[in-house]
Amino acid sequence: MAKYLIQRAKGVEGSTIYTYTAPGHNECVCTRLFDVDGGGANEIEGGKMISGITYFIPGGGCDYGANPLESIYYILEGEMTLKTADVETVLHAGDAFHCVGGVEKSVTNTGTTVCKMLVCLLPPQK
């Protein structure tokens, strides 16, 4: 097992980046940079982290709900409105949101340009 893995840009020889359809997501393109199901994370010694970049067009987002994964959302470009049970706020480029698994939330691109968001996920530890 490797101690690290370098991911090349999509379309470059050796890249394992792929797009997929995420349940409850709309008006967006989801990509996986590293994934425990064949996208690289399982090739790292002890690797469990999942990461990707999602591109949300204005009006796009994900439905209100929860997943069991610890999550970090980092806004690379644009803005997203984040809603939880007790907060509604606009995240701008450079802002981040971190939550434990099970937190109900939604994000919606309420801006006028495509929002580019880095998503890092950690499955529950067994």
PDB file of C-alpha atoms in Angstrom:
ATOM      1  CA  MET A   1       0.000   0.000   0.000  1.00  0.00           C
ATOM      2  CA  ALA A   2       1.122   3.501  -0.814  1.00  0.00           C
ATOM      3  CA  LYS A   3       1.674   6.264   1.743  1.00  0.00           C
ATOM      4  CA  TYR A   4       0.333   8.881  -0.709  1.00  0.00           C
ATOM      5  CA  LEU A   5      -1.314   9.235  -4.102  1.00  0.00           C
ATOM      6  CA  ILE A   6      -1.113  12.045  -6.647  1.00  0.00           C
ATOM      7  CA  GLN A   7      -4.299  12.728  -8.592  1.00  0.00           C
ATOM      8  CA  ARG A   8      -3.889  14.182 -12.079  1.00  0.00           C
ATOM      9  CA  ALA A   9      -6.446  16.528 -13.627  1.00  0.00           C
ATOM     10  CA  LYS A  10      -9.431  14.936 -15.335  1.00  0.00           C
ATOM     11  CA  GLY A  11      -8.520  13.975 -18.870  1.00  0.00           C
ATOM     12  CA  VAL A  12      -4.797  13.663 -18.114  1.00  0.00           C
ATOM     13  CA  GLU A  13      -3.328  10.181 -18.454  1.00  0.00           C
ATOM     14  CA  GLY A  14      -3.462   8.360 -15.119  1.00  0.00           C
ATOM     15  CA  SER A  15      -6.372  10.402 -13.728  1.00  0.00           C
ATOM     16  CA  THR A  16      -9.117   8.496 -11.910  1.00  0.00           C
ATOM     17  CA  ILE A  17     -11.380  11.532 -11.423  1.00  0.00           C
ATOM     18  CA  TYR A  18     -14.952  10.755 -12.426  1.00  0.00           C
ATOM     19  CA  THR A  19     -18.371  12.410 -12.448  1.00  0.00           C
ATOM     20  CA  TYR A  20     -21.420  10.882 -10.812  1.00  0.00           C
ATOM     21  CA  THR A  21     -25.020  11.626  -9.868  1.00  0.00           C
ATOM     22  CA  ALA A  22     -25.454  12.288  -6.153  1.00  0.00           C
ATOM     23  CA  PRO A  23     -28.862  11.540  -4.599  1.00  0.00           C
ATOM     24  CA  GLY A  24     -30.798  14.680  -3.665  1.00  0.00           C
ATOM     25  CA  HIS A  25     -28.521  16.965  -5.686  1.00  0.00           C
ATOM     26  CA  ASN A  26     -29.801  19.094  -8.571  1.00  0.00           C
ATOM     27  CA  GLU A  27     -28.420  21.429 -11.208  1.00  0.00           C
ATOM     28  CA  CYS A  28     -24.831  20.413 -10.520  1.00  0.00           C
ATOM     29  CA  VAL A  29     -21.926  18.293 -11.694  1.00  0.00           C
ATOM     30  CA  CYS A  30     -20.337  16.174  -8.968  1.00  0.00           C
ATOM     31  CA  THR A  31     -16.785  14.866  -9.337  1.00  0.00           C
ATOM     32  CA  ARG A  32     -14.751  12.504  -7.186  1.00  0.00           C
ATOM     33  CA  LEU A  33     -11.058  13.140  -6.701  1.00  0.00           C
ATOM     34  CA  PHE A  34     -10.532  10.312  -4.199  1.00  0.00           C
ATOM     35  CA  ASP A  35     -13.017   7.633  -3.209  1.00  0.00           C
ATOM     36  CA  VAL A  36     -12.930   4.479  -1.115  1.00  0.00           C
ATOM     37  CA  ASP A  37     -14.771   2.622  -3.900  1.00  0.00           C
ATOM     38  CA  GLY A  38     -12.081   2.547  -6.559  1.00  0.00           C
ATOM     39  CA  GLY A  39     -11.063   6.170  -6.884  1.00  0.00           C
ATOM     40  CA  GLY A  40      -7.795   6.128  -4.998  1.00  0.00           C
ATOM     41  CA  ALA A  41      -8.456   6.454  -1.263  1.00  0.00           C
ATOM     42  CA  ASN A  42      -8.460   2.685  -0.857  1.00  0.00           C
ATOM     43  CA  GLU A  43      -4.967   2.616  -2.394  1.00  0.00           C
ATOM     44  CA  ILE A  44      -3.576   4.665   0.513  1.00  0.00           C
ATOM     45  CA  GLU A  45      -2.454   2.837   3.618  1.00  0.00           C
ATOM     46  CA  GLY A  46      -5.428   3.257   5.995  1.00  0.00           C
ATOM     47  CA  GLY A  47      -7.142   5.689   3.578  1.00  0.00           C
ATOM     48  CA  LYS A  48     -10.805   6.420   4.290  1.00  0.00           C
ATOM     49  CA  MET A  49     -11.271  10.033   3.157  1.00  0.00           C
ATOM     50  CA  ILE A  50     -13.517  10.819   0.172  1.00  0.00           C
ATOM     51  CA  SER A  51     -13.143  14.119  -1.678  1.00  0.00           C
ATOM     52  CA  GLY A  52     -14.409  15.832  -4.767  1.00  0.00           C
ATOM     53  CA  ILE A  53     -15.420  19.100  -6.352  1.00  0.00           C
ATOM     54  CA  THR A  54     -19.038  19.920  -7.106  1.00  0.00           C
ATOM     55  CA  TYR A  55     -20.053  22.618  -9.570  1.00  0.00           C
ATOM     56  CA  PHE A  56     -23.482  24.132  -8.789  1.00  0.00           C
ATOM     57  CA  ILE A  57     -25.172  26.387 -11.339  1.00  0.00           C
ATOM     58  CA  PRO A  58     -27.298  29.255  -9.942  1.00  0.00           C
ATOM     59  CA  GLY A  59     -30.338  27.676  -8.287  1.00  0.00           C
ATOM     60  CA  GLY A  60     -28.626  24.293  -7.936  1.00  0.00           C
ATOM     61  CA  GLY A  61     -27.997  22.592  -4.636  1.00  0.00           C
ATOM     62  CA  CYS A  62     -28.796  19.606  -2.464  1.00  0.00           C
ATOM     63  CA  ASP A  63     -32.030  18.779  -0.675  1.00  0.00           C
ATOM     64  CA  TYR A  64     -32.372  19.227   3.080  1.00  0.00           C
ATOM     65  CA  GLY A  65     -31.337  16.019   4.805  1.00  0.00           C
ATOM     66  CA  ALA A  66     -28.543  14.182   6.568  1.00  0.00           C
ATOM     67  CA  ASN A  67     -25.908  11.611   5.725  1.00  0.00           C
ATOM     68  CA  PRO A  68     -23.749   9.552   8.094  1.00  0.00           C
ATOM     69  CA  LEU A  69     -20.486  11.107   6.896  1.00  0.00           C
ATOM     70  CA  GLU A  70     -18.419  13.757   8.664  1.00  0.00           C
ATOM     71  CA  SER A  71     -18.384  16.543   6.075  1.00  0.00           C
ATOM     72  CA  ILE A  72     -16.391  19.623   5.138  1.00  0.00           C
ATOM     73  CA  TYR A  73     -17.618  21.996   2.417  1.00  0.00           C
ATOM     74  CA  TYR A  74     -15.098  24.595   1.249  1.00  0.00           C
ATOM     75  CA  ILE A  75     -16.229  27.254  -1.231  1.00  0.00           C
ATOM     76  CA  LEU A  76     -13.567  27.703  -3.919  1.00  0.00           C
ATOM     77  CA  GLU A  77     -15.575  30.097  -6.115  1.00  0.00           C
ATOM     78  CA  GLY A  78     -19.038  31.656  -5.926  1.00  0.00           C
ATOM     79  CA  GLU A  79     -21.423  31.416  -3.003  1.00  0.00           C
ATOM     80  CA  MET A  80     -23.855  28.962  -1.423  1.00  0.00           C
ATOM     81  CA  THR A  81     -26.668  29.451   1.067  1.00  0.00           C
ATOM     82  CA  LEU A  82     -26.328  26.867   3.838  1.00  0.00           C
ATOM     83  CA  LYS A  83     -29.320  25.889   5.970  1.00  0.00           C
ATOM     84  CA  THR A  84     -29.272  23.757   9.126  1.00  0.00           C
ATOM     85  CA  ALA A  85     -31.873  23.352  11.878  1.00  0.00           C
ATOM     86  CA  ASP A  86     -30.645  26.524  13.585  1.00  0.00           C
ATOM     87  CA  VAL A  87     -28.766  28.624  11.029  1.00  0.00           C
ATOM     88  CA  GLU A  88     -29.114  30.022   7.529  1.00  0.00           C
ATOM     89  CA  THR A  89     -26.045  31.782   6.156  1.00  0.00           C
ATOM     90  CA  VAL A  90     -24.326  32.552   2.882  1.00  0.00           C
ATOM     91  CA  LEU A  91     -20.922  30.941   2.403  1.00  0.00           C
ATOM     92  CA  HIS A  92     -18.564  32.864   0.087  1.00  0.00           C
ATOM     93  CA  ALA A  93     -15.273  31.859  -1.555  1.00  0.00           C
ATOM     94  CA  GLY A  94     -12.842  30.996   1.235  1.00  0.00           C
ATOM     95  CA  ASP A  95     -15.585  30.023   3.726  1.00  0.00           C
ATOM     96  CA  ALA A  96     -15.992  26.472   5.016  1.00  0.00           C
ATOM     97  CA  PHE A  97     -18.588  24.376   6.856  1.00  0.00           C
ATOM     98  CA  HIS A  98     -17.648  21.304   8.951  1.00  0.00           C
ATOM     99  CA  CYS A  99     -20.162  18.950  10.576  1.00  0.00           C
ATOM    100  CA  VAL A 100     -20.371  15.503  12.111  1.00  0.00           C
ATOM    101  CA  GLY A 101     -22.399  12.786  10.430  1.00  0.00           C
ATOM    102  CA  GLY A 102     -26.159  13.003  10.897  1.00  0.00           C
ATOM    103  CA  VAL A 103     -26.487  16.811  10.746  1.00  0.00           C
ATOM    104  CA  GLU A 104     -29.444  17.854   8.606  1.00  0.00           C
ATOM    105  CA  LYS A 105     -28.486  20.544   6.117  1.00  0.00           C
ATOM    106  CA  SER A 106     -28.964  21.858   2.598  1.00  0.00           C
ATOM    107  CA  VAL A 107     -26.987  24.101   0.285  1.00  0.00           C
ATOM    108  CA  THR A 108     -28.316  26.203  -2.582  1.00  0.00           C
ATOM    109  CA  ASN A 109     -26.439  28.396  -5.032  1.00  0.00           C
ATOM    110  CA  THR A 110     -28.272  31.672  -4.525  1.00  0.00           C
ATOM    111  CA  GLY A 111     -25.569  33.573  -6.394  1.00  0.00           C
ATOM    112  CA  THR A 112     -25.384  34.542 -10.063  1.00  0.00           C
ATOM    113  CA  THR A 113     -22.366  32.453 -11.089  1.00  0.00           C
ATOM    114  CA  VAL A 114     -21.357  28.805 -10.876  1.00  0.00           C
ATOM    115  CA  CYS A 115     -20.279  27.823  -7.373  1.00  0.00           C
ATOM    116  CA  LYS A 116     -17.275  25.514  -7.139  1.00  0.00           C
ATOM    117  CA  MET A 117     -17.217  23.634  -3.821  1.00  0.00           C
ATOM    118  CA  LEU A 118     -14.576  21.242  -2.481  1.00  0.00           C
ATOM    119  CA  VAL A 119     -16.288  18.431  -0.571  1.00  0.00           C
ATOM    120  CA  CYS A 120     -14.371  16.252   1.921  1.00  0.00           C
ATOM    121  CA  LEU A 121     -16.156  13.312   3.542  1.00  0.00           C
ATOM    122  CA  LEU A 122     -15.119  10.833   6.186  1.00  0.00           C
ATOM    123  CA  PRO A 123     -17.187   7.664   6.656  1.00  0.00           C
ATOM    124  CA  PRO A 124     -17.951   6.544  10.225  1.00  0.00           C
ATOM    125  CA  GLN A 125     -15.055   4.631  11.751  1.00  0.00           C
ATOM    126  CA  LYS A 126     -15.684   0.946  12.364  1.00  0.00           C
TER     127      LYS A 126
END
